[in-house]
């Protein structure tokens, strides 16, 4: 008998991360993974370096200092916080703990790809609900809840579309959901959201026993390499996660750097202000080139390339030739789109210049100049 993995495993389309290199290019503009263009806080770097001589020690398995720092920073209860090796690990642990063969894991059509990957890895069935204008549709999601639905994942804001639901809509979803379905609010981009009617999810977690909020240090805090995220949970869910997680699932350096990053409010503010300035600028520029930027509440913009421009695949090849690496979106069912992370000022200017060339607007401008 041949060695056989559990049902569902071989149906997984492996997650393809953003490219970091282009053959033959020594300088690239990497806008493919929603990393912070400002990098980590200098204080986080110091905290990381300071642990070099302690690498033989096991980390604090309970991540006590980090959980206390998070509780203080966000005015939350430390006992309900569980840390993970990125929110990716927590997505996997929640699915492993609450879903299995025959169960359904629900998410919206262009939701984050880790949800179906995690579902399939435990033999559960990923189920999608259609969106409206690339935005999660609460009623469509609710219509797809069945007696087999165990978890509903909602990324808010969503990656890769950038769309975001107001607190009232999320509350409506929670209130109509069966109490035995876990609602996971993935708020990886919460720190970037400026709309006043947004709530990342902590308030709902505190009021209900079937809501979890996921957060990460990979995005605005610029610590993607360290793999550190956290979940805010009802006490019973925190208890479950603490049973299924590895006893030392987050590294000592990750915990320490995360604490320092939280304390450096000035650095986080700078990253937010940078995004507030360059995201609207980039969206406006690409719209001026005949491309279609989707409104975004994150640190990235999903851009549609109408057929008349040559399409997204051609644009990707062209941009790569100029050293620019956006993210291909075919895996998300958005083959006409590319996703661009907001990079440094210079990176955004160079990217718009490359897009101007791709769309032929540089030639028009040239003609205008000689007339
Ligand atoms: C980036 C991202 C995450 C995961 O980040 P980690 O690096 O694993 O913490 C989770 N959810 C969404 C929607 C993301 O975009």
Coordinates of C-alpha atoms and ligand atoms in Angstrom, one line a residue:
X1 CA 0.0 0.0 0.0
X2 CA 1.3 3.4 -1.0
X3 CA 1.8 6.1 1.6
X4 CA -1.3 8.3 1.4
X5 CA -1.9 11.8 3.0
X6 CA -5.3 12.5 4.6
X7 CA -8.2 13.3 2.2
X8 CA -8.1 16.9 1.0
X9 CA -4.4 17.5 1.4
X10 CA -3.6 16.8 -2.3
X11 CA -6.3 19.3 -3.4
X12 CA -4.5 22.1 -1.8
X13 CA -3.1 24.6 -4.3
X14 CA 0.1 25.6 -2.4
X15 CA 0.3 29.2 -1.3
X16 CA 2.5 31.2 -3.6
X17 CA 4.1 34.1 -1.8
X18 CA 5.1 37.3 -3.5
X19 CA 8.3 37.3 -5.6
X20 CA 11.4 39.0 -4.1
X21 CA 13.8 38.7 -7.0
X22 CA 13.8 39.1 -10.8
X23 CA 16.5 37.3 -12.8
X24 CA 19.0 39.7 -14.2
X25 CA 17.7 42.7 -12.2
X26 CA 19.9 43.9 -9.3
X27 CA 17.5 46.5 -8.0
X28 CA 13.9 45.5 -7.6
X29 CA 10.8 47.4 -6.3
X30 CA 9.0 44.7 -4.3
X31 CA 5.4 45.6 -3.9
X32 CA 4.1 42.0 -3.7
X33 CA 3.6 41.1 0.0
X34 CA 2.2 44.2 1.7
X35 CA 5.3 44.7 3.7
X36 CA 5.9 48.1 5.4
X37 CA 8.1 50.4 3.3
X38 CA 9.4 52.0 6.5
X39 CA 10.7 48.7 7.9
X40 CA 10.6 47.8 11.6
X41 CA 10.9 50.3 14.4
X42 CA 14.6 50.9 15.3
X43 CA 13.6 49.9 18.9
X44 CA 12.3 46.6 17.6
X45 CA 15.6 46.0 15.8
X46 CA 17.5 46.8 19.1
X47 CA 15.3 44.4 21.0
X48 CA 16.0 41.7 18.4
X49 CA 19.7 42.2 18.4
X50 CA 19.9 42.2 22.2
X51 CA 18.8 38.6 22.3
X52 CA 21.6 37.2 20.2
X53 CA 23.4 35.8 23.2
X54 CA 20.3 34.1 24.6
X55 CA 19.5 31.9 21.6
X56 CA 20.1 28.7 23.6
X57 CA 17.2 29.5 25.8
X58 CA 13.6 28.5 25.2
X59 CA 11.2 31.4 24.8
X60 CA 8.5 32.1 27.3
X61 CA 5.8 29.7 26.0
X62 CA 3.0 31.9 27.4
X63 CA 4.4 35.1 25.8
X64 CA 3.4 36.8 29.0
X65 CA 5.2 40.2 28.4
X66 CA 3.8 40.5 24.9
X67 CA 0.3 39.6 25.9
X68 CA 0.5 42.2 28.8
X69 CA 1.9 44.8 26.4
X70 CA -0.9 44.1 23.9
X71 CA -3.6 44.2 26.7
X72 CA -2.2 47.6 27.8
X73 CA -1.9 49.0 24.3
X74 CA -5.4 48.0 23.2
X75 CA -7.2 48.1 26.5
X76 CA -7.9 44.3 26.4
X77 CA -7.8 41.4 28.7
X78 CA -4.4 39.6 28.5
X79 CA -6.0 36.3 29.5
X80 CA -7.9 36.2 26.2
X81 CA -4.9 36.8 24.0
X82 CA -3.1 33.9 22.4
X83 CA 0.0 34.6 20.3
X84 CA 1.0 32.7 17.2
X85 CA 3.7 32.4 14.6
X86 CA 2.0 34.9 12.5
X87 CA -1.8 35.0 12.2
X88 CA -1.3 32.3 9.6
X89 CA -0.5 29.8 12.4
X90 CA -3.6 31.0 14.3
X91 CA -5.8 30.5 11.2
X92 CA -4.5 26.9 11.0
X93 CA -5.0 26.2 14.7
X94 CA -8.5 27.5 14.7
X95 CA -9.4 25.3 11.7
X96 CA -7.7 22.3 13.2
X97 CA -9.6 22.8 16.5
X98 CA -13.0 23.5 15.2
X99 CA -13.4 21.8 11.8
X100 CA -12.7 18.5 10.3
X101 CA -13.8 16.1 7.5
X102 CA -17.3 16.8 6.3
X103 CA -17.4 20.3 7.9
X104 CA -17.5 23.5 6.0
X105 CA -15.4 26.6 6.3
X106 CA -17.0 29.7 4.8
X107 CA -15.4 32.9 3.4
X108 CA -16.1 35.4 0.7
X109 CA -15.2 34.9 -2.9
X110 CA -12.0 37.0 -2.9
X111 CA -11.0 36.3 0.7
X112 CA -7.5 35.5 1.9
X113 CA -6.2 32.3 0.4
X114 CA -5.0 30.8 3.7
X115 CA -8.6 30.1 4.7
X116 CA -9.3 27.4 2.0
X117 CA -5.7 26.1 2.4
X118 CA -6.2 25.6 6.2
X119 CA -9.7 24.1 5.6
X120 CA -8.4 21.6 3.1
X121 CA -5.5 20.6 5.3
X122 CA -7.9 19.2 7.9
X123 CA -10.2 17.6 5.3
X124 CA -12.9 20.3 5.7
X125 CA -14.7 21.8 2.6
X126 CA -14.0 25.5 1.8
X127 CA -17.2 27.3 0.7
X128 CA -17.2 30.7 -0.8
X129 CA -20.0 33.3 -1.0
X130 CA -20.2 35.8 -3.9
X131 CA -19.2 39.4 -3.3
X132 CA -20.7 42.7 -4.4
X133 CA -18.3 45.1 -6.0
X134 CA -15.4 43.1 -4.6
X135 CA -16.7 43.6 -1.1
X136 CA -17.9 40.9 1.2
X137 CA -21.7 40.5 1.1
X138 CA -23.1 39.7 4.6
X139 CA -26.4 38.3 3.2
X140 CA -24.7 36.1 0.7
X141 CA -22.4 34.8 3.4
X142 CA -25.4 34.1 5.7
X143 CA -27.2 32.4 2.9
X144 CA -24.4 29.9 2.6
X145 CA -24.3 28.9 6.2
X146 CA -25.4 25.2 6.5
X147 CA -25.6 22.8 9.5
X148 CA -22.1 21.8 8.5
X149 CA -20.6 25.3 8.7
X150 CA -18.1 25.5 11.5
X151 CA -16.1 28.7 10.8
X152 CA -16.7 31.9 8.9
X153 CA -13.6 33.8 8.1
X154 CA -13.9 37.5 7.3
X155 CA -10.8 39.5 6.5
X156 CA -11.7 43.2 7.3
X157 CA -10.1 45.0 5.5
X158 CA -9.9 42.2 3.0
X159 CA -6.7 41.2 1.2
X160 CA -6.4 41.4 -1.8
X161 CA -9.4 43.6 -2.6
X162 CA -8.8 46.2 0.1
X163 CA -12.5 46.5 0.8
X164 CA -13.7 47.0 4.4
X165 CA -17.1 46.7 6.2
X166 CA -18.3 49.1 8.8
X167 CA -18.8 47.8 12.4
X168 CA -22.6 47.8 12.0
X169 CA -22.4 45.3 9.1
X170 CA -20.0 43.0 11.0
X171 CA -22.4 43.1 13.9
X172 CA -25.3 42.3 11.7
X173 CA -23.4 39.3 10.5
X174 CA -22.6 38.1 14.0
X175 CA -26.1 38.6 15.2
X176 CA -27.6 36.5 12.4
X177 CA -25.0 33.7 12.6
X178 CA -25.8 30.4 14.4
X179 CA -24.1 30.4 17.8
X180 CA -22.2 27.2 17.0
X181 CA -20.4 28.9 14.0
X182 CA -17.1 30.6 14.9
X183 CA -16.8 34.1 13.3
X184 CA -13.1 34.9 12.8
X185 CA -12.4 38.5 12.1
X186 CA -9.0 38.8 10.4
X187 CA -7.9 42.4 11.0
X188 CA -4.4 42.2 9.7
X189 CA -4.7 45.8 8.3
X190 CA -6.7 47.3 11.2
X191 CA -4.0 49.9 12.0
X192 CA -4.3 51.4 8.5
X193 CA -8.0 51.9 8.6
X194 CA -9.1 55.5 9.0
X195 CA -12.9 55.3 8.5
X196 CA -14.6 56.3 11.8
X197 CA -17.3 53.5 11.6
X198 CA -14.7 50.7 11.6
X199 CA -14.1 48.3 14.6
X200 CA -11.4 45.6 14.3
X201 CA -13.5 43.2 16.3
X202 CA -12.4 43.3 20.0
X203 CA -15.7 44.7 21.2
X204 CA -17.6 41.8 19.5
X205 CA -15.2 39.3 21.0
X206 CA -15.9 40.7 24.5
X207 CA -19.7 40.5 24.0
X208 CA -20.0 37.0 22.4
X209 CA -18.5 33.6 22.8
X210 CA -18.3 32.8 19.0
X211 CA -16.1 35.7 17.8
X212 CA -12.3 35.8 17.4
X213 CA -10.2 38.7 16.2
X214 CA -6.8 38.0 14.5
X215 CA -4.0 40.6 14.4
X216 CA -0.5 40.6 13.1
X217 CA 2.9 42.3 13.5
X218 CA 3.7 41.5 9.8
X219 CA 2.0 44.6 8.3
X220 CA 2.2 48.1 9.8
X221 CA 4.8 47.0 12.4
X222 CA 7.1 45.7 9.7
X223 CA 8.0 42.4 11.5
X224 CA 6.9 39.9 8.9
X225 CA 10.2 38.0 9.1
X226 CA 9.7 37.2 12.8
X227 CA 6.3 35.5 12.4
X228 CA 4.3 37.0 15.2
X229 CA 0.6 37.5 15.4
X230 CA -2.2 37.2 18.0
X231 CA -5.8 36.2 18.5
X232 CA -8.3 37.9 20.9
X233 CA -10.7 35.2 22.0
X234 CA -13.6 34.3 24.2
X235 CA -12.1 32.5 27.2
X236 CA -13.1 29.0 26.0
X237 CA -11.5 29.6 22.6
X238 CA -8.3 30.9 24.2
X239 CA -8.3 27.7 26.3
X240 CA -8.7 25.6 23.1
X241 CA -5.9 27.4 21.3
X242 CA -3.6 27.0 24.2
X243 CA -4.2 23.2 24.1
X244 CA -3.5 22.8 20.4
X245 CA -0.6 25.3 19.9
X246 CA 3.0 24.2 20.3
X247 CA 4.3 25.0 23.7
X248 CA 6.9 27.4 22.3
X249 CA 5.2 28.5 19.1
X250 CA 6.5 32.0 19.1
X251 CA 10.2 32.9 19.2
X252 CA 11.8 34.9 22.0
X253 CA 13.1 37.5 19.6
X254 CA 9.7 37.8 18.0
X255 CA 8.0 38.4 21.3
X256 CA 10.6 41.0 22.4
X257 CA 10.7 42.9 19.0
X258 CA 6.8 43.0 19.1
X259 CA 6.8 44.6 22.5
X260 CA 9.3 47.2 21.4
X261 CA 7.3 47.8 18.2
X262 CA 4.1 48.4 20.1
X263 CA 5.9 50.9 22.4
X264 CA 7.2 52.9 19.4
X265 CA 4.0 54.7 18.7
X266 CA 5.8 57.3 16.7
X267 CA 7.1 54.8 14.2
X268 CA 3.6 53.2 13.7
X269 CA 2.2 56.7 13.3
X270 CA 4.8 57.5 10.6
X271 CA 3.9 54.3 8.7
X272 CA 0.2 55.2 8.9
X273 CA 0.8 58.7 7.7
X274 CA 3.0 57.5 4.9
X275 CA 0.2 55.2 3.7
X276 CA -2.5 57.9 4.1
X277 CA -0.5 60.1 1.8
X278 CA 0.8 57.6 -0.9
X279 CA -2.2 55.3 -1.2
X280 CA -4.6 58.0 -2.5
X281 CA -1.8 59.5 -4.6
X282 CA -1.1 56.1 -6.3
X283 CA -4.8 55.4 -6.8
X284 CA -5.3 58.8 -8.4
X285 CA -2.3 58.4 -10.7
X286 CA -3.3 54.9 -12.0
X287 CA -6.9 56.1 -12.5
X288 CA -5.5 58.9 -14.7
X289 CA -3.8 56.2 -16.8
X290 CA -7.1 54.5 -17.6
X291 CA -6.6 51.8 -15.1
X292 CA -9.1 50.9 -12.4
X293 CA -7.9 51.1 -8.7
X294 CA -10.2 49.4 -6.2
X295 CA -10.9 51.6 -3.1
X296 CA -8.5 50.3 -0.4
X297 CA -8.5 50.5 3.4
X298 CA -5.2 48.5 3.6
X299 CA -1.6 49.3 2.6
X300 CA -2.1 48.0 -1.0
X301 CA -4.2 48.7 -4.0
X302 CA -5.9 46.2 -6.3
X303 CA -5.7 47.6 -9.8
X304 CA -7.7 46.3 -12.7
X305 CA -6.1 46.4 -16.2
X306 CA -8.9 46.8 -18.8
X307 CA -8.4 44.7 -21.9
X308 CA -7.7 47.8 -24.0
X309 CA -4.5 48.3 -21.9
X310 CA -3.2 44.9 -22.8
X311 CA -4.4 43.2 -19.6
X312 CA -2.8 42.3 -16.3
X313 CA -0.4 39.6 -17.5
X314 CA 1.1 41.8 -20.1
X315 CA 1.4 44.6 -17.5
X316 CA 3.1 42.2 -15.1
X317 CA 5.7 41.2 -17.6
X318 CA 6.3 44.9 -18.5
X319 CA 6.6 46.0 -14.9
X320 CA 8.9 43.1 -14.1
X321 CA 11.1 44.3 -17.0
X322 CA 11.3 47.6 -15.2
X323 CA 12.2 45.9 -11.9
X324 CA 8.7 46.4 -10.3
X325 CA 7.1 43.4 -8.7
X326 CA 3.4 43.7 -8.0
X327 CA 1.4 40.5 -7.0
X328 CA -0.3 38.4 -9.6
X329 CA -4.0 37.9 -8.7
X330 CA -5.1 34.9 -10.9
X331 CA -5.0 32.6 -7.9
X332 CA -7.6 34.8 -6.2
X333 CA -9.9 34.6 -9.2
X334 CA -8.9 38.2 -10.3
X335 CA -6.9 37.5 -13.5
X336 CA -7.5 41.1 -14.8
X337 CA -5.9 42.6 -11.7
X338 CA -2.5 43.1 -10.0
X339 CA -2.1 44.1 -6.4
X340 CA 0.4 46.8 -5.5
X341 CA 1.7 47.3 -2.0
X342 CA 2.3 51.0 -1.1
X343 CA 6.1 51.3 -1.1
X344 CA 8.5 54.2 -0.4
X345 CA 7.8 57.5 -2.2
X346 CA 10.5 56.8 -4.7
X347 CA 9.1 53.3 -5.4
X348 CA 5.7 54.6 -6.0
X349 CA 6.9 57.3 -8.3
X350 CA 9.0 54.8 -10.3
X351 CA 6.0 52.4 -10.4
X352 CA 3.7 55.1 -11.8
X353 CA 6.4 56.0 -14.3
X354 CA 6.5 52.4 -15.5
X355 CA 2.7 52.2 -15.7
X356 CA 2.7 55.4 -17.7
X357 CA 5.1 53.8 -20.1
X358 CA 3.0 50.6 -20.2
X359 CA -0.2 52.5 -21.0
X360 CA 1.4 54.7 -23.6
X361 CA 0.8 57.9 -21.6
X362 CA 4.5 58.7 -21.7
X363 CA 4.3 59.0 -25.5
X364 CA 1.2 61.3 -25.3
X365 CA 3.0 63.5 -22.8
X366 CA 6.0 63.6 -25.1
X367 CA 3.9 64.7 -28.0
X368 CA 2.2 67.3 -25.8
X369 CA 5.6 68.7 -24.9
X370 CA 6.8 69.2 -28.5
X371 CA 3.7 70.8 -29.9
Ligands
LIG1 C1 -0.8 39.2 5.7 C2 -2.1 38.7 6.2 C3 -2.2 37.8 7.2 C4 -1.1 37.0 7.9 O1 0.0 37.5 8.3 P1 1.0 36.8 9.2 O2 2.3 37.2 8.6 O3 0.8 35.3 9.1 O4 0.7 37.3 10.5 C5 -3.4 37.3 7.7 N1 -4.5 37.7 7.1 C6 -4.5 38.6 6.0 C7 -5.8 39.0 5.4 C8 -3.3 39.0 5.5 O5 -3.3 39.8 4.5

